[in-house]
mmCIF file of C-alpha atoms and ligand atoms in Angstrom:
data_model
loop_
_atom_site.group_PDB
_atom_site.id
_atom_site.type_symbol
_atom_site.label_atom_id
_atom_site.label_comp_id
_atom_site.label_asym_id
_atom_site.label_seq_id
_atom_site.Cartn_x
_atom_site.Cartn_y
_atom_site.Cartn_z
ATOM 1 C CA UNK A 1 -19.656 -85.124 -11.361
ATOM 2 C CA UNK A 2 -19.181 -81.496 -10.498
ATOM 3 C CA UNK A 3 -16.837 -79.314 -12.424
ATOM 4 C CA UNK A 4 -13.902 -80.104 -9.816
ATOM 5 C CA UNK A 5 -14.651 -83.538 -9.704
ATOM 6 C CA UNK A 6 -14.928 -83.794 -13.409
ATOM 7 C CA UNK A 7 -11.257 -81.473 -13.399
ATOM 8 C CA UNK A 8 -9.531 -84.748 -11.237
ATOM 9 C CA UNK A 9 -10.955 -87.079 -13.461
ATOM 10 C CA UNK A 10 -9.691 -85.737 -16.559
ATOM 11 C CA UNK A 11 -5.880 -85.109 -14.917
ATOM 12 C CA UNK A 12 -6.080 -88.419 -13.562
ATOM 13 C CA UNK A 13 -7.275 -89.912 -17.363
ATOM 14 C CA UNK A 14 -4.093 -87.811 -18.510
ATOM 15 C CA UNK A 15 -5.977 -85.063 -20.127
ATOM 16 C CA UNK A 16 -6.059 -81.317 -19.850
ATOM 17 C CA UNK A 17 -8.028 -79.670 -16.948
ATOM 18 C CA UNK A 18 -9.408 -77.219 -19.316
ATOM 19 C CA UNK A 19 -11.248 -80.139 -21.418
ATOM 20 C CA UNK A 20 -13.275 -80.699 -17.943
ATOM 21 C CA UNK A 21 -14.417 -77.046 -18.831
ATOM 22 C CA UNK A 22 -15.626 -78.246 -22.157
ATOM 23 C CA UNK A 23 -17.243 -81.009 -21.307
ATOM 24 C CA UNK A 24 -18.967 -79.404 -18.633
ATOM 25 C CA UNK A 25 -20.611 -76.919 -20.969
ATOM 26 C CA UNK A 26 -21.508 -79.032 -23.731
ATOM 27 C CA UNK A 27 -23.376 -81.383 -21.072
ATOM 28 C CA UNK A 28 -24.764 -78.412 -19.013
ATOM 29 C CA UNK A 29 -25.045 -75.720 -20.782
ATOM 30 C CA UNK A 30 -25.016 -76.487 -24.238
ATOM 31 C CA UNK A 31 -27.333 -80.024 -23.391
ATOM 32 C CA UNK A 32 -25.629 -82.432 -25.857
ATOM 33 C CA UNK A 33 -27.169 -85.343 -25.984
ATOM 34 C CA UNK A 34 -24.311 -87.247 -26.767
ATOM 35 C CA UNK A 35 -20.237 -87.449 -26.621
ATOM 36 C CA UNK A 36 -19.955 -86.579 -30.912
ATOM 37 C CA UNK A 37 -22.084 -83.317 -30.917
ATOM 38 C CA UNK A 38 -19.154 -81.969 -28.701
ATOM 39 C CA UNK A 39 -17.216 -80.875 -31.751
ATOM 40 C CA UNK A 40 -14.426 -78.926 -29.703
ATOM 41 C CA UNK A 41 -13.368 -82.208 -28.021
ATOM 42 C CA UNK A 42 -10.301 -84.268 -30.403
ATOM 43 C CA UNK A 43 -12.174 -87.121 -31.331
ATOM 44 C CA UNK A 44 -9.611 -89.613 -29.521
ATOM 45 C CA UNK A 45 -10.928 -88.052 -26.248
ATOM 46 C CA UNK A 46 -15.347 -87.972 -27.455
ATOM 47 C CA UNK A 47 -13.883 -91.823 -27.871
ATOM 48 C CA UNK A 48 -12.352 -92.526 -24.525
ATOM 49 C CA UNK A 49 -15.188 -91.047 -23.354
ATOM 50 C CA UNK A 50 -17.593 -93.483 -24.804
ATOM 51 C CA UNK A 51 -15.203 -95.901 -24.064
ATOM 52 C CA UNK A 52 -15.072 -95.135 -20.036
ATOM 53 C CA UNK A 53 -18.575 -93.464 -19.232
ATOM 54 C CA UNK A 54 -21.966 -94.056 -19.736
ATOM 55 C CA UNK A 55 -23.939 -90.678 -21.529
ATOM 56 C CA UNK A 56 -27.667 -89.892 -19.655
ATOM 57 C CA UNK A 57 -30.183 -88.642 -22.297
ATOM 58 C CA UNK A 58 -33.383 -90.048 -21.119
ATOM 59 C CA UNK A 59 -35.659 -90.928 -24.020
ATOM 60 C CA UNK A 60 -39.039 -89.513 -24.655
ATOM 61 C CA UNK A 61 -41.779 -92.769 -24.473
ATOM 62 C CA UNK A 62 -44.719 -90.667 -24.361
ATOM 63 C CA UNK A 63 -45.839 -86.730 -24.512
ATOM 64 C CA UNK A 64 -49.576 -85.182 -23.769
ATOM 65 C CA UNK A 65 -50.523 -82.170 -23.590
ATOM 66 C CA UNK A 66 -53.446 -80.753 -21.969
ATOM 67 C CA UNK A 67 -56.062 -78.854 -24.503
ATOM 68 C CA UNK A 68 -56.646 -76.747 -21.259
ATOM 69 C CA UNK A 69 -53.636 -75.330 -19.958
ATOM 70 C CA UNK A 70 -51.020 -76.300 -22.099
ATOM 71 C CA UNK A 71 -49.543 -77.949 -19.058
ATOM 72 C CA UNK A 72 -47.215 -81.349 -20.852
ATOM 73 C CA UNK A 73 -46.626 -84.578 -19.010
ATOM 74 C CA UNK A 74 -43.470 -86.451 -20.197
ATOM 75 C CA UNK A 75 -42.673 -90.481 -19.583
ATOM 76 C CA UNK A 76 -39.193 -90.870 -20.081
ATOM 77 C CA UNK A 77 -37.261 -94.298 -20.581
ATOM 78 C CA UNK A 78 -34.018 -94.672 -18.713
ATOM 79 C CA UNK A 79 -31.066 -96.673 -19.747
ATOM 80 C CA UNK A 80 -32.049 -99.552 -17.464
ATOM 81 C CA UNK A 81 -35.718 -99.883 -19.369
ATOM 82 C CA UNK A 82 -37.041 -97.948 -15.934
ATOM 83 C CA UNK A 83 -39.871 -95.439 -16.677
ATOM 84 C CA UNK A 84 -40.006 -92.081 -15.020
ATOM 85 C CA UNK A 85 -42.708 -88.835 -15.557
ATOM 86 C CA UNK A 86 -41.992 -84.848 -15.599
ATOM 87 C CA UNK A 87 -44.792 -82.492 -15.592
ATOM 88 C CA UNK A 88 -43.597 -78.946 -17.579
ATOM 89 C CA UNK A 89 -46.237 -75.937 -16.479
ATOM 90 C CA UNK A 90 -46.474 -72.404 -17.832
ATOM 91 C CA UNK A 91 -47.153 -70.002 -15.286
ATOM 92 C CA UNK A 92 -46.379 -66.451 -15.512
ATOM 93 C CA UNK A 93 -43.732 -65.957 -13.658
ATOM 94 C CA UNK A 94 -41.731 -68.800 -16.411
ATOM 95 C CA UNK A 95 -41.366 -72.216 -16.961
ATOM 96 C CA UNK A 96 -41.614 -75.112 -14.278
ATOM 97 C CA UNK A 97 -40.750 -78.686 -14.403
ATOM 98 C CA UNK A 98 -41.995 -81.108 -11.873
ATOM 99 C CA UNK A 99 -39.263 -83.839 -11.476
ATOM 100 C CA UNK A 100 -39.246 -87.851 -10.245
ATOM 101 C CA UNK A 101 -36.605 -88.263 -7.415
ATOM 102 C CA UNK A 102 -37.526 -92.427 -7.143
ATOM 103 C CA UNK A 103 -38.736 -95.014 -9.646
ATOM 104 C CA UNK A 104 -41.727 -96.065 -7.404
ATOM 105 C CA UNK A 105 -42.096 -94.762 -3.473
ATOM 106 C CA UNK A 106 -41.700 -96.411 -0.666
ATOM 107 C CA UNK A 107 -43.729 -94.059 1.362
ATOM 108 C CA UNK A 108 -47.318 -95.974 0.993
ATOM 109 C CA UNK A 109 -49.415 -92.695 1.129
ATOM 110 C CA UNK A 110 -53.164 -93.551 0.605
ATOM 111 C CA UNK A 111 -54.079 -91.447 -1.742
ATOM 112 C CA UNK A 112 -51.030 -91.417 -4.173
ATOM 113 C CA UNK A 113 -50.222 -93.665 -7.419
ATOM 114 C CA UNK A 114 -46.801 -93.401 -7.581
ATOM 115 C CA UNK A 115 -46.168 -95.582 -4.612
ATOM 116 C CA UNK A 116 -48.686 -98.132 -5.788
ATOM 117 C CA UNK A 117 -46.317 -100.943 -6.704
ATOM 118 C CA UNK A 118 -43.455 -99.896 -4.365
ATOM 119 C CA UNK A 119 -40.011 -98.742 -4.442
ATOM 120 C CA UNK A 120 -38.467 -99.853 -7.398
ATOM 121 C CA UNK A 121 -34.799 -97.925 -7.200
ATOM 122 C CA UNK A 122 -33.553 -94.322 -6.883
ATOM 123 C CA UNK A 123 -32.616 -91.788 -9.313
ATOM 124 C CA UNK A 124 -28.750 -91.278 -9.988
ATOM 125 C CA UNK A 125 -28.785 -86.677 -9.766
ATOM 126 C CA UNK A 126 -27.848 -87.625 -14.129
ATOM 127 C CA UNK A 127 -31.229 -88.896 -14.143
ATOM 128 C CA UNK A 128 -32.967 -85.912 -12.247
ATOM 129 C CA UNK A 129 -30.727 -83.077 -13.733
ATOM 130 C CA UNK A 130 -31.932 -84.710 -17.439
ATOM 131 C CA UNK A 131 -35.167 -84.955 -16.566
ATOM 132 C CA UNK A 132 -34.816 -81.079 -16.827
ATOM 133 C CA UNK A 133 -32.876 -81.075 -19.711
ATOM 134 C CA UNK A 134 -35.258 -82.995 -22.269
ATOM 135 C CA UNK A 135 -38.013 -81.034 -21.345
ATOM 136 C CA UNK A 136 -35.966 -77.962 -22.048
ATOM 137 C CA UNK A 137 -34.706 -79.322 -25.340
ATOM 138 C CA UNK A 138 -37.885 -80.718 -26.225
ATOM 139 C CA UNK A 139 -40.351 -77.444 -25.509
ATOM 140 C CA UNK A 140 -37.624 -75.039 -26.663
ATOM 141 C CA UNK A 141 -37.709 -72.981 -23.693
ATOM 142 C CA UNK A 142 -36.238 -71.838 -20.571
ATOM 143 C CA UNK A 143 -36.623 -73.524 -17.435
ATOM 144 C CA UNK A 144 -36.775 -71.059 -14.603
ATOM 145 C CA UNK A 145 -38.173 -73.198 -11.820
ATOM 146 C CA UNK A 146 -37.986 -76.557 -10.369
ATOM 147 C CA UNK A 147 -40.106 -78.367 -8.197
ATOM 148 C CA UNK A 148 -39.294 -81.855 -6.709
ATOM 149 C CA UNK A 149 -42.507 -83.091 -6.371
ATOM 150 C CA UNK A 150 -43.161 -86.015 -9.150
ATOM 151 C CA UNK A 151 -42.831 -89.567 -8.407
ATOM 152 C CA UNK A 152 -40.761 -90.803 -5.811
ATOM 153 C CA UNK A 153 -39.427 -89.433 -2.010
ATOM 154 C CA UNK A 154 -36.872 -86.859 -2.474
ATOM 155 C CA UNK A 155 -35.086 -87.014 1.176
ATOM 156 C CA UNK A 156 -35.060 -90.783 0.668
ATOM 157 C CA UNK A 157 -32.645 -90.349 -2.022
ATOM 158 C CA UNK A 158 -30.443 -87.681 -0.239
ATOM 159 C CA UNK A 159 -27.313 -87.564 -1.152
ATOM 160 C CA UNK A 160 -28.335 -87.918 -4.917
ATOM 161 C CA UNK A 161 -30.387 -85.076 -4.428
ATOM 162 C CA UNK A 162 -28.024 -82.861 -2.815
ATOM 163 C CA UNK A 163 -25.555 -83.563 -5.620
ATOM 164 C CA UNK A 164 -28.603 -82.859 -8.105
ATOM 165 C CA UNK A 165 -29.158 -79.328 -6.600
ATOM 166 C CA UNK A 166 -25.812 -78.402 -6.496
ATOM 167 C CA UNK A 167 -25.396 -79.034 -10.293
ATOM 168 C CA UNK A 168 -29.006 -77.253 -11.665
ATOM 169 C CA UNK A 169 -27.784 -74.242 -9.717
ATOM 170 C CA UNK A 170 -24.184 -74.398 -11.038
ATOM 171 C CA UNK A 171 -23.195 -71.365 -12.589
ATOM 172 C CA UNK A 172 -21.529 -73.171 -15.033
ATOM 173 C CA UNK A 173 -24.285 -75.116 -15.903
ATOM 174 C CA UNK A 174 -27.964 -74.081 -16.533
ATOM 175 C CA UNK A 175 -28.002 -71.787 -12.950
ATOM 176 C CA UNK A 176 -31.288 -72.156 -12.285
ATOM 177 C CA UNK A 177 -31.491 -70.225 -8.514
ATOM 178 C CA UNK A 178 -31.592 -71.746 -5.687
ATOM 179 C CA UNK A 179 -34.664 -69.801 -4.372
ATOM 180 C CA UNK A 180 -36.505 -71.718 -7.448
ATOM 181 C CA UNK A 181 -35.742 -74.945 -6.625
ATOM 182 C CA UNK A 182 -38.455 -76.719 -4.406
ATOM 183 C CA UNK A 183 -37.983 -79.718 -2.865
ATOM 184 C CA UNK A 184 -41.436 -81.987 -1.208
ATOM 185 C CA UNK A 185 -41.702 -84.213 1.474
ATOM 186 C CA UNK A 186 -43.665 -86.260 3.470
ATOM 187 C CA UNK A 187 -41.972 -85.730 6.219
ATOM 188 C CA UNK A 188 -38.715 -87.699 7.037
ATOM 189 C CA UNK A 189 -37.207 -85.626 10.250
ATOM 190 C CA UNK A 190 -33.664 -86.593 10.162
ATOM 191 C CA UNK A 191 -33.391 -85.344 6.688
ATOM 192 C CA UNK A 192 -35.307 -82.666 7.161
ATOM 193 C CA UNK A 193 -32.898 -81.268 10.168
ATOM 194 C CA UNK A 194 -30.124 -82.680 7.833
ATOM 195 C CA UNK A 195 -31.333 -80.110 4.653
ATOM 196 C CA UNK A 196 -31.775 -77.533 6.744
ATOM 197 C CA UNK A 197 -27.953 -77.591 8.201
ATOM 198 C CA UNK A 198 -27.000 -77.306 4.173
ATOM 199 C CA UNK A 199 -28.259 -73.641 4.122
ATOM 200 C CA UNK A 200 -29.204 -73.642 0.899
ATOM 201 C CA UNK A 201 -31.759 -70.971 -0.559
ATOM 202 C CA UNK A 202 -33.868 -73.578 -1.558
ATOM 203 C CA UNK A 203 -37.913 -74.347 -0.453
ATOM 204 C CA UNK A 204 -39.232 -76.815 1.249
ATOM 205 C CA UNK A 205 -42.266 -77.893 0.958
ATOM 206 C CA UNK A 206 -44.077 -80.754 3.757
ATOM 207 C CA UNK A 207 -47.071 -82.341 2.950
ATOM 208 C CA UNK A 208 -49.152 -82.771 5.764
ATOM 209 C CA UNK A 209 -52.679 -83.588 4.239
ATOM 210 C CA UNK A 210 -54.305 -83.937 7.941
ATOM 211 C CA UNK A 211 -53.785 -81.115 11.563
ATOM 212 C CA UNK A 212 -53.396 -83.898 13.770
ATOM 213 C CA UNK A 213 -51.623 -87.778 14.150
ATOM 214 C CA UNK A 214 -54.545 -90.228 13.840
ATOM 215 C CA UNK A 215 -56.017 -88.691 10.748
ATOM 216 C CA UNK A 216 -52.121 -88.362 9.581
ATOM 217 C CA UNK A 217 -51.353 -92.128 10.437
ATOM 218 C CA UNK A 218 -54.558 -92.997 7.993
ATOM 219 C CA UNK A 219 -53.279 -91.317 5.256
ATOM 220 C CA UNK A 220 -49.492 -91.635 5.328
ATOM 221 C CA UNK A 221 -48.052 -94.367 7.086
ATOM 222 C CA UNK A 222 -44.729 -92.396 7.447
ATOM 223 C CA UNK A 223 -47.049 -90.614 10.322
ATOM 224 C CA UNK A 224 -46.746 -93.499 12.070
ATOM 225 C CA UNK A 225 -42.967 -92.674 12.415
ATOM 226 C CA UNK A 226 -42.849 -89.250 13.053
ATOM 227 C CA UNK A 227 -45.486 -87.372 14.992
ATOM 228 C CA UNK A 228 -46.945 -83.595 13.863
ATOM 229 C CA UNK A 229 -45.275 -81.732 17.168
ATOM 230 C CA UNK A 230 -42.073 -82.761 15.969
ATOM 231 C CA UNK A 231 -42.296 -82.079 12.317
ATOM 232 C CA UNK A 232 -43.427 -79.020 13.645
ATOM 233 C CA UNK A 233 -40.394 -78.417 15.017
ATOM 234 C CA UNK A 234 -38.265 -79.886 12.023
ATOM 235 C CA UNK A 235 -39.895 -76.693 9.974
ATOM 236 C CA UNK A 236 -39.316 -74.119 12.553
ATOM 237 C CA UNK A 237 -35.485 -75.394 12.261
ATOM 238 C CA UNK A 238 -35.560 -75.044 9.035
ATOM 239 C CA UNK A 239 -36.531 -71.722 8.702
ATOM 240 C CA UNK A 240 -34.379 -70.531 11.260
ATOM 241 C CA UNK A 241 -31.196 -72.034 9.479
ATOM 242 C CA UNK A 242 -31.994 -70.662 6.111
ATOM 243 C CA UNK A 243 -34.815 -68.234 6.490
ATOM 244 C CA UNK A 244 -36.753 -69.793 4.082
ATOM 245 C CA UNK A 245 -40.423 -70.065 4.453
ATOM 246 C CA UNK A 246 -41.436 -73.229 4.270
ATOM 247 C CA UNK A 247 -44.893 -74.376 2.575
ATOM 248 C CA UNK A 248 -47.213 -76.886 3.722
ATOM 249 C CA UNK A 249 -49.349 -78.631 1.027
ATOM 250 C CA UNK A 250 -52.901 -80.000 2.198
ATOM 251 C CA UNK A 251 -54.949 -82.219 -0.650
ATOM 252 C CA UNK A 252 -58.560 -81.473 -0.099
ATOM 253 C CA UNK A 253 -59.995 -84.966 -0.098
ATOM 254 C CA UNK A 254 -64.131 -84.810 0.018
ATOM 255 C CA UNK A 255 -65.538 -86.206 3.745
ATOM 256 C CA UNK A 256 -61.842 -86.657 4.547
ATOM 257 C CA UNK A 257 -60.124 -83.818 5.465
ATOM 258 C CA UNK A 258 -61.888 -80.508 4.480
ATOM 259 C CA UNK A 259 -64.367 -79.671 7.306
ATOM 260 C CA UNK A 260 -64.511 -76.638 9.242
ATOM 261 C CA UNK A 261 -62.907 -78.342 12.009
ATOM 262 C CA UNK A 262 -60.233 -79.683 10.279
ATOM 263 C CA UNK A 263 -59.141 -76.253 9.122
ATOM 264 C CA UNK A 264 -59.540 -75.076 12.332
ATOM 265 C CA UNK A 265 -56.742 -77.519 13.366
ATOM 266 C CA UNK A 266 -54.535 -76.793 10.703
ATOM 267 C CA UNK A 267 -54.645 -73.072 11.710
ATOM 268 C CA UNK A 268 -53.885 -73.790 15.391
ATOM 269 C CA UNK A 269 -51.165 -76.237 14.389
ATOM 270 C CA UNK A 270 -49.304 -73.983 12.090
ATOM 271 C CA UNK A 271 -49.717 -70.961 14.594
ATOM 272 C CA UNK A 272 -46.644 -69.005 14.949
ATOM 273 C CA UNK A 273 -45.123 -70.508 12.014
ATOM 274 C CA UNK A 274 -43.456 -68.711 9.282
ATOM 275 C CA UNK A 275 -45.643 -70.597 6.622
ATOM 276 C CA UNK A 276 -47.832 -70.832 3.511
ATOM 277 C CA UNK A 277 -50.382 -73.284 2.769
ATOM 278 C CA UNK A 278 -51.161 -74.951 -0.189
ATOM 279 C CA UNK A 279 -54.691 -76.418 -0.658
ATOM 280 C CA UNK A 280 -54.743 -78.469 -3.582
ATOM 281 C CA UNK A 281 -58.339 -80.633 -4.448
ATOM 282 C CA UNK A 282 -57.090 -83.789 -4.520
ATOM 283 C CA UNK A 283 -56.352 -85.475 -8.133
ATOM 284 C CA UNK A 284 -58.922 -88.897 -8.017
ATOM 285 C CA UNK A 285 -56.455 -91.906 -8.757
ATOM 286 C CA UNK A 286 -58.405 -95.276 -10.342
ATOM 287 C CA UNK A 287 -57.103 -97.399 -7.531
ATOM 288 C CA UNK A 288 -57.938 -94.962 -4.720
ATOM 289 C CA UNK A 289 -61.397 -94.174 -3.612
ATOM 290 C CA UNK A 290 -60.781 -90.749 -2.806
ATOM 291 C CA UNK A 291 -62.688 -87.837 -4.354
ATOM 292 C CA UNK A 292 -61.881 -84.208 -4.281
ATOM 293 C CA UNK A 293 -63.845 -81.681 -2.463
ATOM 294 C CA UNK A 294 -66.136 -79.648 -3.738
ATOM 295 C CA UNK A 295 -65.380 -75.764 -5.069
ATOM 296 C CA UNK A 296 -67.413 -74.551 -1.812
ATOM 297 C CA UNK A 297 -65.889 -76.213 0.654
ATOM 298 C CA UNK A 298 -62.665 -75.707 -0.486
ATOM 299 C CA UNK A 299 -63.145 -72.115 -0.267
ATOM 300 C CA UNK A 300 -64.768 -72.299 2.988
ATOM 301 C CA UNK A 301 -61.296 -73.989 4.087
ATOM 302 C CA UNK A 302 -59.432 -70.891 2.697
ATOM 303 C CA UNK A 303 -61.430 -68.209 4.134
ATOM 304 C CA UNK A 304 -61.315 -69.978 7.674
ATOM 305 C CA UNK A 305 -57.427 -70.113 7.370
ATOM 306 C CA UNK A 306 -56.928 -66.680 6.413
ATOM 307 C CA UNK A 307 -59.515 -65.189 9.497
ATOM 308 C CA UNK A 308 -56.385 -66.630 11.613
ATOM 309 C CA UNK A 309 -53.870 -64.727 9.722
ATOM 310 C CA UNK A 310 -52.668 -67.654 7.596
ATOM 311 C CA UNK A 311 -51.201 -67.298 3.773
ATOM 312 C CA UNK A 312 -53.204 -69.313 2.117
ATOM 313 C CA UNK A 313 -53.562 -70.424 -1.853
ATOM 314 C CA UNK A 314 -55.791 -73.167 -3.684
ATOM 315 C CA UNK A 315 -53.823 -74.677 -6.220
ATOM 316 C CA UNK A 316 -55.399 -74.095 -9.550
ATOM 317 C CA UNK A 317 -55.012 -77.403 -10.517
ATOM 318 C CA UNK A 318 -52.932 -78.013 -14.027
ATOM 319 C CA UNK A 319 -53.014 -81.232 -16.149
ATOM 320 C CA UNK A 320 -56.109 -83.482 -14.548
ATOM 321 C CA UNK A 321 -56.718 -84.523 -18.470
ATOM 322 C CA UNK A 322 -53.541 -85.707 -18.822
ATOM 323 C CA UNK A 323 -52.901 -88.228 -16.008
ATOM 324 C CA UNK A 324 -50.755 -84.886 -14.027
ATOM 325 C CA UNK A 325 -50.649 -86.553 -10.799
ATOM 326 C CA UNK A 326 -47.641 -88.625 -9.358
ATOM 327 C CA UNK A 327 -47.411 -91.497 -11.040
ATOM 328 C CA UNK A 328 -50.696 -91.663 -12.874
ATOM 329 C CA UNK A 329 -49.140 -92.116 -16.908
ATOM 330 C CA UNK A 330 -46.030 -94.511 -15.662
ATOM 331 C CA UNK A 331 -49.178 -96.755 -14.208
ATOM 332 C CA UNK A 332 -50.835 -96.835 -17.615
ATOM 333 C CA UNK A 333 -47.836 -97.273 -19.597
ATOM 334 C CA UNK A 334 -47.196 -100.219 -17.547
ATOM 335 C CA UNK A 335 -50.282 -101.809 -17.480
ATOM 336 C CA UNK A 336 -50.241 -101.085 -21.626
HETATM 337 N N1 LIG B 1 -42.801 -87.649 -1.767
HETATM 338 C C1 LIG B 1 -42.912 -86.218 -1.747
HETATM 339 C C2 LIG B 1 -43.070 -85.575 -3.107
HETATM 340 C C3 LIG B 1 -43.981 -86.207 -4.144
HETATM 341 S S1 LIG B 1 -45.647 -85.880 -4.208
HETATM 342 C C4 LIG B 1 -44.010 -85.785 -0.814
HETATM 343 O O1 LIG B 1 -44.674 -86.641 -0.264
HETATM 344 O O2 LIG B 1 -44.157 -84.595 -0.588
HETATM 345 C C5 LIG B 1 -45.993 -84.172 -4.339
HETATM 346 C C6 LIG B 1 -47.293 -83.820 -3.610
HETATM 347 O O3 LIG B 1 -48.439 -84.374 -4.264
HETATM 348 C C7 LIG B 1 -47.324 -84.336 -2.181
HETATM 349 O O4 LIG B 1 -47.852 -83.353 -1.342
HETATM 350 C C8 LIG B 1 -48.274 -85.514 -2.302
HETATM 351 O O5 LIG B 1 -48.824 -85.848 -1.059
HETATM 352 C C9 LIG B 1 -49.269 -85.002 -3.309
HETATM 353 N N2 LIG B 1 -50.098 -86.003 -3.980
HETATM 354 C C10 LIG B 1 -49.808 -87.274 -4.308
HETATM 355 N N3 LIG B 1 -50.840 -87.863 -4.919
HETATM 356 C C11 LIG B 1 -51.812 -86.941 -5.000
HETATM 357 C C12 LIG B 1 -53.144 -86.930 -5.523
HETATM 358 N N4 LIG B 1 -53.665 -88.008 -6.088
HETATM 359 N N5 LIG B 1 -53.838 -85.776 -5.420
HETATM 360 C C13 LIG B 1 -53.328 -84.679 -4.843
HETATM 361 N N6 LIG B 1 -52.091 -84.615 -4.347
HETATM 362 C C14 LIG B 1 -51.345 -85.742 -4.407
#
């Protein structure tokens, strides 16, 4: 609930408004993990509470840490017994944490392990907005940024997500700002539109992985849905209803995707658009047979992008020693 909602629900229970307040704080700002550390609450309301509503504080199953980069992957346990991951990097420009949106994915894409074994339900925004919390309370710092990009499709789980947002950038909560606050997809149009019609400061970032459909449809089956002219479009809406530039992320896979060619594609596909591109090698999954290209070619990529005027970055890629891509640690836990 959001402050107002959480105001009704207290004047409705027969309480004062300005205990909504309170509670608000101690669950956003403060992070309490639980109805008695609120010691400004009568204890015949911290009861009723207990009594009427279920607390989130998702508990810690597993925590590595990568001896390179200091990067920290997090399985959590949620109240149903349901495992979800959060990746916490250190850049510097402060703190990110990569969140789930799903248990599972739906989405099928080839070379990802969170989708593996399906959809299994979606997150309730509790369950995404704690996600940030224990890894705040756990690494003792500041979260400044927030990226939507761990297990799971976000714009499958819309309205959660929406409702997510609006509380992590609640200035009565932790106000993290909207411009830091990414959100991923692989493409779901309707949404897409939908988001952009929000106008919220927020990024979006598309994953396209491939410049044209039949390469697309190999890799992601959502390609066979949607076609690349009209995601195309679907971007350039979005940036003309918020102004936000959006990102494209492309996983280098070796003998896949990363040929001269192909980046010649990708540059005449994104012309005109207000865009950035994100190379990232992609992160080999046990299952998948996919291997990452190598440190040339990826740079030949680049440089051919940027002689056609594209912003262009590699990801420097964070975590590969401890499971960091989607999904990988829930699979072992699981199979454990
Ligand atoms: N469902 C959303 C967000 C989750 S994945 C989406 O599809 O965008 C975040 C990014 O990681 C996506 O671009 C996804 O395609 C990519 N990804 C998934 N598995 C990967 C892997 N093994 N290596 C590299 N990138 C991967």
């Amino acid at each position: 609930m959001d402050l107002e909602e959480l105001k009704r629900e207290m004047q409705e229970a027969g309480e004062k408004a300005f205990r909504a307040k309170q509670l608000y704080e101690w669950m956003h700002q403060k992070l309490a993990r639980d109805f008695d550390e609120m010691s400004n609450i009568p204890k015949a309301l911290r009861e009723k509470c207990r009594e009427n509503y279920s607390f989130t504080a998702l508990e810690p199953v597993r925590i590595q840490e990568s001896a390179t980069d200091g990067t920290k992957k997090f399985l959590f346990r949620l109240a149903d017994g349901n495992m979800v991951e959060s990746v916490w990097m250190k850049y510097k420009h402060g703190n990110s944490v990569c969140i789930s949106s799903q248990v599972g994915c739906r989405m099928g894409c080839r070379f990802c392990a969170s989708t593996l074994d399906g959809l299994v339900r979606p997150l309730l925004p509790s369950e995404m907005l704690d996600q940030v919390y224990a890894v705040t309370l756990l690494t003792k710092e500041r979260v400044s940024h927030v990226v939507v990009m761990g297990m799971g499709e976000p714009l499958d789980n819309y309205n959660h997500l929406l409702q997510f947002i609006r509380l992590l950038t609640d200035e009565n909560g932790l106000h993290i700002s909207q411009r830091n606050v990414t959100v991923s997809t692989c493409g779901l149009i309707p949404q897409m539109r939908r988001l952009a019609e929000e106008e919220l400061q927020i990024t979006l970032a598309l994953s396209l992985h491939a410049a044209n459909d039949k390469k697309r449809r190999e890799l992601m089956p959502i390609a066979k849905k949607y076609r690349l002219d009209e995601l195309m479009d679907a971007s350039a809406y979005y940036f003309e209803r918020t102004g936000r530039r959006i990102t494209f992320e492309y996983s280098l896979i070796g003998g896949v995707n990363d040929s001269q060619t192909d980046a010649g594609e990708l540059a005449e596909l994104v012309r005109g658009l207000n865009c950035h591109i994100n190379l990232i090698p992609v992160n080999p999954v046990k299952e998948r047979d996919f291997a990452p290209t190598s440190p040339q070619k990826a740079a030949a990529f680049k440089n051919k992008l940027e002689k056609n005027g594209i912003n262009v970055t590699i990801r420097r890629e964070m975590g590969r020693d401890i499971d960091g891509a989607c999904g990988q640690l829930r699979r072992r836990e699981l199979h454990r």
